[in-house]
Amino acid sequence: SPQDFLALLRAERVTVLNQTPSAFGQLVHAVEQEDGNEQGGAGLALRQVIFGGEALEPESLRPWFERFGEQAPQLINMYGITETTVHVTYREIIQKDLDGGRSPVGVAIPDLGLYVLDGSLNLLPQGVAGELYVAGEGLARGYLNRQGLTAERFIANPFSETGERLYRTGDLVRWSAQGELEYLGRADQQVKIRGFRIELGEIEARLTAHPAVRDAVVVARAAAAHGDAQLVAYYVADAALAVDGLRAHLAAGLPEHMLPSAYVRLAQ
């Protein structure tokens, strides 16, 4: 529970914490709940909190900044993906970022290069949205036993004469006036919930494979206060279906984190 985790941070005098933004939101709520008693969020030894695993919405940090300010601890947003051995960029989050509306992910860590490109692999100027490509020492060799997918996502770098490769991230970004990246979302149907990559199309395909389901759409609904985003399945069926049966059908072919939390039958 967030309350037990907060107690653990105090007991172990943790100085550096790495969490997904949604998990940190639950921790912030646990601190807020202590208002009025002797703790009130005191007793933490944190020097830095590092975010990763999913997009950060700076506005969600407002209660934390109001209580602790922006330096004790520092809050660092890091963008990264498994194929680049995780971290790609970093950016310290400060109070004025709360009103920006976009997720600032900053600049590259030293051994990686960043390119914002259009569909023809042309470099895009400041302020123009494009897909992020990553180069440098951190790139993985590829996907094990999946040569086709490796060739699709790891491509030759057209800006290099040394045989360097680019990884196509599928993430939309743009350069800010300060020379930093702003994360804008995905170029495909992929979403991230609790740090897990989820392809919504895979869930939809599994749903429509059910003999009674004629059509289906799966969406990620925004998180409620201090909670995670939720997957919701909307489906069209000729007759009413038991939710337990639909869920069992999905569970037979999908991992737990890809199972929708709610199922809604629609006429069309």
Short mmCIF file of C-alpha atoms in Angstrom, two decimals, residues 33-125:
data_model
loop_
_atom_site.label_atom_id
_atom_site.label_comp_id
_atom_site.label_asym_id
_atom_site.label_seq_id
_atom_site.Cartn_x
_atom_site.Cartn_y
_atom_site.Cartn_z
CA GLN A 33 -3.50 12.07 4.06
CA GLU A 34 -1.03 12.69 6.88
CA ASP A 35 -2.09 16.34 7.16
CA GLY A 36 -3.14 17.13 10.66
CA ASN A 37 -0.92 14.65 12.48
CA GLU A 38 2.66 14.84 13.66
CA GLN A 39 4.15 13.34 10.49
CA GLY A 40 2.69 15.51 7.73
CA GLY A 41 5.14 14.19 5.16
CA ALA A 42 8.17 14.77 7.40
CA GLY A 43 11.00 12.32 7.95
CA LEU A 44 11.83 11.67 4.29
CA ALA A 45 15.50 11.62 3.26
CA LEU A 46 14.85 11.83 -0.49
CA ARG A 47 17.39 13.77 -2.57
CA GLN A 48 16.01 12.80 -5.99
CA VAL A 49 12.84 11.27 -7.40
CA ILE A 50 13.26 9.91 -10.94
CA PHE A 51 10.23 9.26 -13.13
CA GLY A 52 10.08 6.70 -15.94
CA GLY A 53 7.96 3.98 -17.47
CA GLU A 54 5.10 6.20 -18.65
CA ALA A 55 4.38 9.78 -19.65
CA LEU A 56 4.54 12.36 -16.87
CA GLU A 57 1.84 15.03 -16.62
CA PRO A 58 3.59 17.87 -14.76
CA GLU A 59 0.31 19.21 -13.33
CA SER A 60 0.00 16.00 -11.27
CA LEU A 61 3.04 17.13 -9.24
CA ARG A 62 1.43 20.34 -7.97
CA PRO A 63 0.53 18.97 -4.49
CA TRP A 64 4.12 17.75 -4.06
CA PHE A 65 5.66 21.09 -5.08
CA GLU A 66 3.30 22.99 -2.79
CA ARG A 67 4.54 20.91 0.13
CA PHE A 68 8.25 20.37 -0.61
CA GLY A 69 9.24 22.91 -3.28
CA GLU A 70 11.39 21.99 -6.29
CA GLN A 71 14.79 21.24 -4.75
CA ALA A 72 14.23 18.98 -1.75
CA PRO A 73 14.06 16.55 -3.40
CA GLN A 74 14.81 17.23 -7.06
CA LEU A 75 12.28 15.69 -9.46
CA ILE A 76 13.80 14.26 -12.65
CA ASN A 77 11.77 13.09 -15.65
CA MET A 78 13.50 10.44 -17.78
CA TYR A 79 12.23 9.16 -21.12
CA GLY A 80 13.37 5.74 -22.20
CA ILE A 81 12.59 2.46 -23.90
CA THR A 82 13.83 -1.10 -23.56
CA GLU A 83 15.36 -1.14 -27.06
CA THR A 84 17.74 1.66 -26.08
CA THR A 85 18.62 -0.11 -22.82
CA VAL A 86 16.06 2.03 -21.08
CA HIS A 87 17.00 5.66 -20.47
CA VAL A 88 17.35 8.11 -23.37
CA THR A 89 16.74 11.63 -22.02
CA TYR A 90 16.53 13.46 -18.72
CA ARG A 91 14.98 16.71 -17.52
CA GLU A 92 14.69 18.30 -14.09
CA ILE A 93 11.08 19.31 -13.43
CA ILE A 94 10.60 22.73 -11.84
CA GLN A 95 7.58 24.68 -10.62
CA LYS A 96 6.99 26.61 -13.85
CA ASP A 97 6.61 23.31 -15.76
CA LEU A 98 3.29 22.70 -14.01
CA ASP A 99 1.50 25.11 -16.34
CA GLY A 100 3.15 23.91 -19.55
CA GLY A 101 0.62 21.26 -20.53
CA ARG A 102 3.20 19.01 -22.22
CA SER A 103 5.53 16.39 -20.80
CA PRO A 104 9.09 17.78 -20.97
CA VAL A 105 11.63 14.98 -21.42
CA GLY A 106 14.72 17.13 -21.95
CA VAL A 107 17.99 16.25 -23.63
CA ALA A 108 19.89 13.08 -24.49
CA ILE A 109 22.10 11.28 -22.02
CA PRO A 110 25.71 11.49 -23.26
CA ASP A 111 26.04 8.22 -25.22
CA LEU A 112 22.89 8.64 -27.34
CA GLY A 113 21.79 10.83 -30.24
CA LEU A 114 18.25 12.08 -30.96
CA TYR A 115 16.57 12.80 -34.29
CA VAL A 116 13.05 14.15 -34.84
CA LEU A 117 12.06 13.05 -38.34
CA ASP A 118 9.07 13.09 -40.68
CA GLY A 119 7.76 10.07 -42.60
CA SER A 120 10.51 10.46 -45.22
CA LEU A 121 13.30 10.63 -42.61
CA ASN A 122 13.79 14.38 -43.02
CA LEU A 123 14.93 16.40 -40.00
CA LEU A 124 12.16 18.56 -38.55
CA PRO A 125 12.64 22.07 -37.15
#
